[in-house]
Amino acid sequence: MDTALATAPLARPSTVHHPLPPGPQAAREARRMAAWLLAVHPVACPHDTTEDILVIVSELTANAVQHAPPPYALTLSVESGRAGIALSDASPSLPRQHACRGRLATRGRGLEIIRALGAELFVSPAPLGKQVIAVVTWPAH
């Protein structure tokens, strides 16, 4: 066995692409995968931002499950000062911006919540649907 390979630290991924199950368990699985990646890179992302990213992952996944057919997949990339969260689904339909909803509304506020957490939102067509992408930035140290 090559000694250099045996003693080298394991590479920590900065990007994961993870297929999600259909249905309500998709959000739980997406949060679990995002929490894992953020834990592997604890210095890359401040704790408060980690919490925001987990909320964004939940909202993007819940929107996909509610409004689009599977398959669903989460792609999360983390680097110093920035995280990109992409949720893909099989619908080519763009997310709809709802009219201004009251603070007590229980539905239709996902994209508003994501923006309130400071994320920029983008939609990208994909061969079998689309990706809704949120980008979160913070001061890099």
Coordinates of N, CA and C in Angstrom, one line a residue:
M1 N 0.8 -1.2 0.0 CA 0.0 0.0 0.0 C 0.9 1.2 0.0
D2 N 0.5 2.2 -0.7 CA 1.2 3.5 -0.8 C 1.1 4.2 0.5
T3 N 2.2 4.5 1.2 CA 2.1 5.1 2.5 C 1.5 6.5 2.5
A4 N 1.8 7.3 1.4 CA 1.3 8.6 1.3 C -0.2 8.6 1.2
L5 N -0.8 7.6 0.4 CA -2.2 7.5 0.3 C -2.9 7.1 1.7
A6 N -2.2 6.2 2.4 CA -2.7 5.7 3.6 C -2.8 6.8 4.7
T7 N -1.9 7.7 4.7 CA -1.8 8.7 5.7 C -2.4 10.1 5.3
A8 N -2.8 10.2 4.1 CA -3.4 11.5 3.6 C -4.8 11.7 4.2
P9 N -5.1 12.9 4.6 CA -6.4 13.1 5.2 C -7.5 12.9 4.1
L10 N -8.6 12.5 4.5 CA -9.7 12.2 3.6 C -10.2 13.6 3.0
A11 N -10.4 13.6 1.7 CA -10.9 14.8 1.1 C -12.4 15.0 1.6
R12 N -12.7 16.3 1.9 CA -14.0 16.6 2.3 C -14.7 17.3 1.1
P13 N -15.8 16.7 0.7 CA -16.5 17.3 -0.5 C -17.1 18.7 -0.1
S14 N -17.0 19.6 -1.1 CA -17.7 20.9 -0.9 C -19.0 21.0 -1.7
T15 N -19.3 19.9 -2.5 CA -20.5 19.9 -3.2 C -21.1 18.5 -3.1
V16 N -22.4 18.4 -2.9 CA -23.1 17.2 -2.9 C -24.3 17.3 -3.9
H17 N -24.6 16.2 -4.6 CA -25.8 16.1 -5.4 C -26.5 14.9 -4.9
H18 N -27.7 15.0 -4.4 CA -28.4 13.9 -3.7 C -29.8 13.8 -4.2
P19 N -30.1 12.7 -4.8 CA -31.5 12.4 -5.2 C -32.4 12.3 -3.9
L20 N -33.6 12.8 -4.0 CA -34.5 12.8 -2.9 C -35.7 11.9 -3.2
P21 N -36.2 11.3 -2.1 CA -37.4 10.5 -2.3 C -38.6 11.4 -2.6
P22 N -39.6 10.8 -3.3 CA -40.9 11.5 -3.5 C -41.6 11.7 -2.2
G23 N -42.5 12.7 -2.2 CA -43.3 12.8 -1.0 C -42.7 13.6 0.1
P24 N -43.5 13.7 1.2 CA -43.1 14.6 2.3 C -41.8 14.3 3.0
Q25 N -41.3 13.0 2.9 CA -40.0 12.7 3.4 C -38.8 13.3 2.7
A26 N -39.1 13.9 1.5 CA -38.0 14.6 0.8 C -37.4 15.7 1.5
A27 N -38.2 16.5 2.2 CA -37.6 17.7 3.0 C -36.7 17.2 4.1
R28 N -37.1 16.2 4.8 CA -36.3 15.7 5.9 C -35.0 15.2 5.4
E29 N -35.0 14.4 4.3 CA -33.8 13.9 3.7 C -32.9 15.0 3.1
A30 N -33.5 16.0 2.5 CA -32.7 17.2 2.1 C -32.0 17.9 3.2
R31 N -32.7 18.1 4.3 CA -32.1 18.8 5.5 C -31.0 17.9 6.1
R32 N -31.2 16.6 6.1 CA -30.2 15.7 6.7 C -28.9 15.8 5.8
M33 N -29.0 15.8 4.5 CA -27.9 15.9 3.6 C -27.2 17.2 3.8
A34 N -28.0 18.3 3.8 CA -27.4 19.7 3.9 C -26.7 19.8 5.3
A35 N -27.3 19.3 6.3 CA -26.7 19.4 7.7 C -25.3 18.6 7.7
W36 N -25.3 17.5 7.0 CA -24.1 16.7 6.9 C -23.0 17.5 6.2
L37 N -23.3 18.1 5.1 CA -22.2 18.8 4.3 C -21.8 20.0 5.1
L38 N -22.7 20.7 5.8 CA -22.3 21.9 6.6 C -21.5 21.5 7.8
A39 N -21.8 20.3 8.3 CA -21.0 19.9 9.5 C -19.6 19.5 9.1
V40 N -19.4 19.0 7.8 CA -18.1 18.6 7.3 C -17.2 19.8 7.1
H41 N -17.9 20.9 6.8 CA -17.2 22.2 6.6 C -17.5 23.2 7.6
P42 N -17.3 23.0 8.9 CA -17.8 23.9 9.9 C -17.2 25.3 9.9
V43 N -15.9 25.4 9.4 CA -15.3 26.8 9.3 C -15.8 27.6 8.1
A44 N -16.4 26.9 7.2 CA -16.8 27.6 5.9 C -18.1 28.4 6.1
C45 N -18.9 28.1 7.1 CA -20.2 28.8 7.2 C -20.5 29.1 8.7
P46 N -20.8 30.3 9.0 CA -21.2 30.7 10.4 C -22.4 29.9 10.9
H47 N -22.6 29.7 12.1 CA -23.7 28.9 12.7 C -25.1 29.5 12.3
D48 N -25.2 30.8 12.4 CA -26.5 31.5 12.0 C -26.8 31.2 10.6
T49 N -25.8 31.3 9.7 CA -26.0 31.1 8.3 C -26.3 29.6 8.0
T50 N -25.7 28.7 8.8 CA -26.0 27.3 8.6 C -27.5 27.1 8.9
E51 N -28.1 27.7 9.9 CA -29.5 27.6 10.2 C -30.3 28.1 9.1
D52 N -29.9 29.3 8.6 CA -30.7 29.8 7.4 C -30.7 28.9 6.2
I53 N -29.5 28.3 5.9 CA -29.4 27.4 4.8 C -30.3 26.2 5.0
L54 N -30.4 25.7 6.2 CA -31.3 24.5 6.4 C -32.8 24.9 6.2
V55 N -33.1 26.1 6.6 CA -34.5 26.6 6.3 C -34.7 26.7 4.8
I56 N -33.8 27.3 4.1 CA -33.9 27.5 2.7 C -34.0 26.1 2.0
V57 N -33.2 25.1 2.4 CA -33.3 23.8 1.9 C -34.7 23.2 2.1
S58 N -35.3 23.4 3.3 CA -36.6 22.9 3.6 C -37.7 23.6 2.7
E59 N -37.6 24.9 2.6 CA -38.6 25.6 1.8 C -38.5 25.2 0.3
L60 N -37.3 25.2 -0.2 CA -37.2 24.8 -1.7 C -37.8 23.4 -1.9
T61 N -37.4 22.5 -1.0 CA -37.9 21.1 -1.1 C -39.4 21.0 -1.0
A62 N -40.0 21.7 0.0 CA -41.4 21.7 0.2 C -42.1 22.2 -1.0
N63 N -41.6 23.3 -1.6 CA -42.2 23.9 -2.8 C -42.2 22.9 -3.9
A64 N -41.1 22.2 -4.1 CA -41.0 21.2 -5.2 C -42.0 20.1 -5.0
V65 N -42.1 19.6 -3.8 CA -43.0 18.5 -3.5 C -44.4 18.9 -3.7
Q66 N -44.7 20.1 -3.3 CA -46.1 20.6 -3.4 C -46.5 20.9 -4.8
H67 N -45.6 21.5 -5.6 CA -46.0 22.0 -6.9 C -45.5 21.3 -8.1
A68 N -44.6 20.3 -8.0 CA -44.0 19.7 -9.1 C -43.9 18.2 -8.9
P69 N -43.8 17.4 -10.0 CA -43.7 16.0 -9.9 C -42.2 15.6 -9.7
P70 N -42.0 14.4 -9.1 CA -40.6 13.9 -9.0 C -40.1 13.5 -10.4
P71 N -38.8 13.3 -10.5 CA -37.8 13.1 -9.4 C -37.3 14.5 -8.9
Y72 N -36.9 14.5 -7.6 CA -36.3 15.6 -6.9 C -34.9 15.4 -6.6
A73 N -34.1 16.4 -6.6 CA -32.7 16.2 -6.2 C -32.2 17.6 -5.6
L74 N -31.3 17.4 -4.6 CA -30.7 18.6 -4.0 C -29.2 18.6 -4.4
T75 N -28.8 19.8 -4.8 CA -27.4 20.0 -5.1 C -27.0 21.2 -4.2
L76 N -26.0 21.0 -3.3 CA -25.6 22.0 -2.4 C -24.1 22.1 -2.5
S77 N -23.6 23.4 -2.7 CA -22.2 23.6 -2.8 C -21.8 24.7 -1.8
V78 N -20.8 24.5 -1.0 CA -20.3 25.4 0.0 C -18.9 25.7 -0.2
E79 N -18.6 27.0 -0.1 CA -17.2 27.5 -0.1 C -17.1 28.7 0.8
S80 N -16.0 29.2 1.1 CA -15.8 30.3 2.0 C -16.6 31.5 1.5
G81 N -17.6 31.9 2.3 CA -18.3 33.1 1.9 C -19.6 32.9 1.1
R82 N -19.8 31.7 0.6 CA -21.0 31.5 -0.3 C -21.5 30.0 -0.2
A83 N -22.8 29.9 -0.4 CA -23.4 28.6 -0.6 C -24.4 28.7 -1.7
G84 N -24.4 27.7 -2.5 CA -25.5 27.6 -3.6 C -26.3 26.3 -3.3
I85 N -27.6 26.5 -3.3 CA -28.6 25.5 -3.0 C -29.5 25.4 -4.3
A86 N -29.5 24.2 -4.9 CA -30.3 24.0 -6.1 C -31.2 22.8 -5.8
L87 N -32.5 23.0 -6.1 CA -33.5 21.9 -5.9 C -34.1 21.7 -7.3
S88 N -33.9 20.5 -7.8 CA -34.4 20.2 -9.2 C -35.7 19.3 -9.0
D89 N -36.6 19.5 -10.0 CA -37.8 18.8 -10.1 C -38.1 18.5 -11.6
A90 N -39.2 17.8 -11.8 CA -39.5 17.4 -13.2 C -40.5 18.4 -13.9
S91 N -40.8 19.5 -13.3 CA -41.8 20.4 -13.9 C -41.0 21.6 -14.6
P92 N -41.4 21.9 -15.8 CA -40.8 23.0 -16.5 C -41.4 24.4 -16.1
S93 N -42.5 24.3 -15.3 CA -43.3 25.5 -14.9 C -42.4 26.3 -13.9
L94 N -42.4 27.6 -14.1 CA -41.7 28.5 -13.2 C -42.4 28.7 -11.9
P95 N -41.7 28.9 -10.8 CA -42.4 29.2 -9.5 C -43.2 30.5 -9.7
R96 N -44.4 30.5 -9.1 CA -45.3 31.7 -9.2 C -45.0 32.6 -8.0
Q97 N -44.9 33.9 -8.2 CA -44.8 34.9 -7.1 C -46.3 35.2 -6.7
H98 N -46.6 34.9 -5.5 CA -47.9 35.2 -5.0 C -48.1 36.7 -4.7
A99 N -49.3 37.1 -4.7 CA -49.6 38.5 -4.3 C -49.2 38.6 -2.8
C100 N -48.9 39.8 -2.4 CA -48.5 40.0 -1.0 C -49.4 39.3 -0.1
R101 N -48.9 38.5 0.8 CA -49.6 37.7 1.7 C -49.4 38.3 3.1
G102 N -50.4 38.2 4.0 CA -50.2 38.7 5.3 C -49.2 37.8 6.1
R103 N -48.8 38.4 7.2 CA -47.8 37.7 8.1 C -48.4 36.4 8.7
L104 N -49.7 36.3 8.8 CA -50.3 35.1 9.3 C -50.6 34.0 8.3
A105 N -50.3 34.3 7.1 CA -50.5 33.3 6.0 C -49.7 32.0 6.3
T106 N -50.3 30.9 6.1 CA -49.7 29.6 6.3 C -49.2 28.9 5.1
R107 N -49.5 29.5 3.9 CA -49.0 28.9 2.6 C -48.6 30.0 1.7
G108 N -47.8 29.6 0.7 CA -47.5 30.6 -0.3 C -46.4 31.6 0.1
R109 N -45.6 31.3 1.1 CA -44.6 32.3 1.6 C -43.2 31.8 1.5
G110 N -43.0 30.6 0.9 CA -41.7 30.0 0.8 C -40.6 30.8 0.2
L111 N -40.9 31.4 -1.0 CA -39.9 32.2 -1.7 C -39.7 33.5 -1.0
E112 N -40.7 34.0 -0.4 CA -40.6 35.2 0.4 C -39.7 35.0 1.6
I113 N -39.8 33.9 2.3 CA -39.0 33.5 3.4 C -37.6 33.4 3.0
I114 N -37.3 32.7 1.9 CA -36.0 32.5 1.3 C -35.3 33.9 1.1
R115 N -36.0 34.8 0.4 CA -35.5 36.1 0.2 C -35.2 36.9 1.5
A116 N -36.1 36.7 2.4 CA -36.0 37.4 3.7 C -34.7 36.9 4.5
L117 N -34.3 35.7 4.2 CA -33.1 35.2 4.8 C -31.8 35.7 4.0
G118 N -32.0 36.5 3.0 CA -30.9 37.1 2.3 C -30.4 36.4 1.1
A119 N -31.2 35.4 0.6 CA -30.7 34.6 -0.5 C -31.2 35.2 -1.8
E120 N -30.4 35.1 -2.8 CA -30.8 35.5 -4.2 C -31.4 34.2 -4.8
L121 N -32.4 34.4 -5.6 CA -33.1 33.3 -6.2 C -33.0 33.3 -7.7
F122 N -32.8 32.2 -8.3 CA -32.8 32.0 -9.7 C -33.5 30.7 -10.1
V123 N -34.0 30.7 -11.4 CA -34.6 29.5 -11.9 C -33.8 29.1 -13.2
S124 N -33.4 27.9 -13.3 CA -32.7 27.5 -14.5 C -33.4 26.3 -15.1
P125 N -33.7 26.3 -16.4 CA -34.3 25.2 -17.1 C -33.3 24.0 -17.0
A126 N -33.9 22.8 -16.9 CA -33.1 21.6 -16.9 C -33.7 20.7 -18.0
P127 N -32.9 19.7 -18.4 CA -33.4 18.8 -19.5 C -34.8 18.2 -19.2
L128 N -35.0 17.8 -17.9 CA -36.3 17.2 -17.5 C -37.1 18.0 -16.5
G129 N -37.0 19.3 -16.6 CA -37.7 20.2 -15.6 C -37.0 21.5 -15.4
K130 N -36.7 21.7 -14.1 CA -36.0 23.0 -13.8 C -35.2 22.8 -12.5
Q131 N -34.4 23.8 -12.2 CA -33.8 23.9 -10.9 C -34.1 25.3 -10.3
V132 N -34.5 25.3 -9.1 CA -34.7 26.6 -8.4 C -33.4 26.7 -7.5
I133 N -32.7 27.8 -7.7 CA -31.4 28.0 -7.0 C -31.4 29.2 -6.1
A134 N -30.9 29.0 -4.9 CA -30.8 30.0 -3.9 C -29.3 30.2 -3.6
V135 N -28.8 31.4 -3.6 CA -27.4 31.7 -3.3 C -27.4 32.5 -2.1
V136 N -26.6 32.1 -1.1 CA -26.5 32.8 0.2 C -25.0 33.2 0.3
T137 N -24.8 34.4 0.7 CA -23.4 34.9 0.9 C -23.2 35.4 2.3
W138 N -22.0 35.4 2.8 CA -21.6 36.0 4.1 C -20.2 36.4 4.1
P139 N -19.8 37.3 5.0 CA -18.4 37.7 4.9 C -17.4 36.6 5.2
A140 N -16.5 36.4 4.3 CA -15.5 35.3 4.4 C -14.4 35.8 5.4
H141 N -13.9 34.9 6.2 CA -12.8 35.2 7.1 C -11.5 34.6 6.7

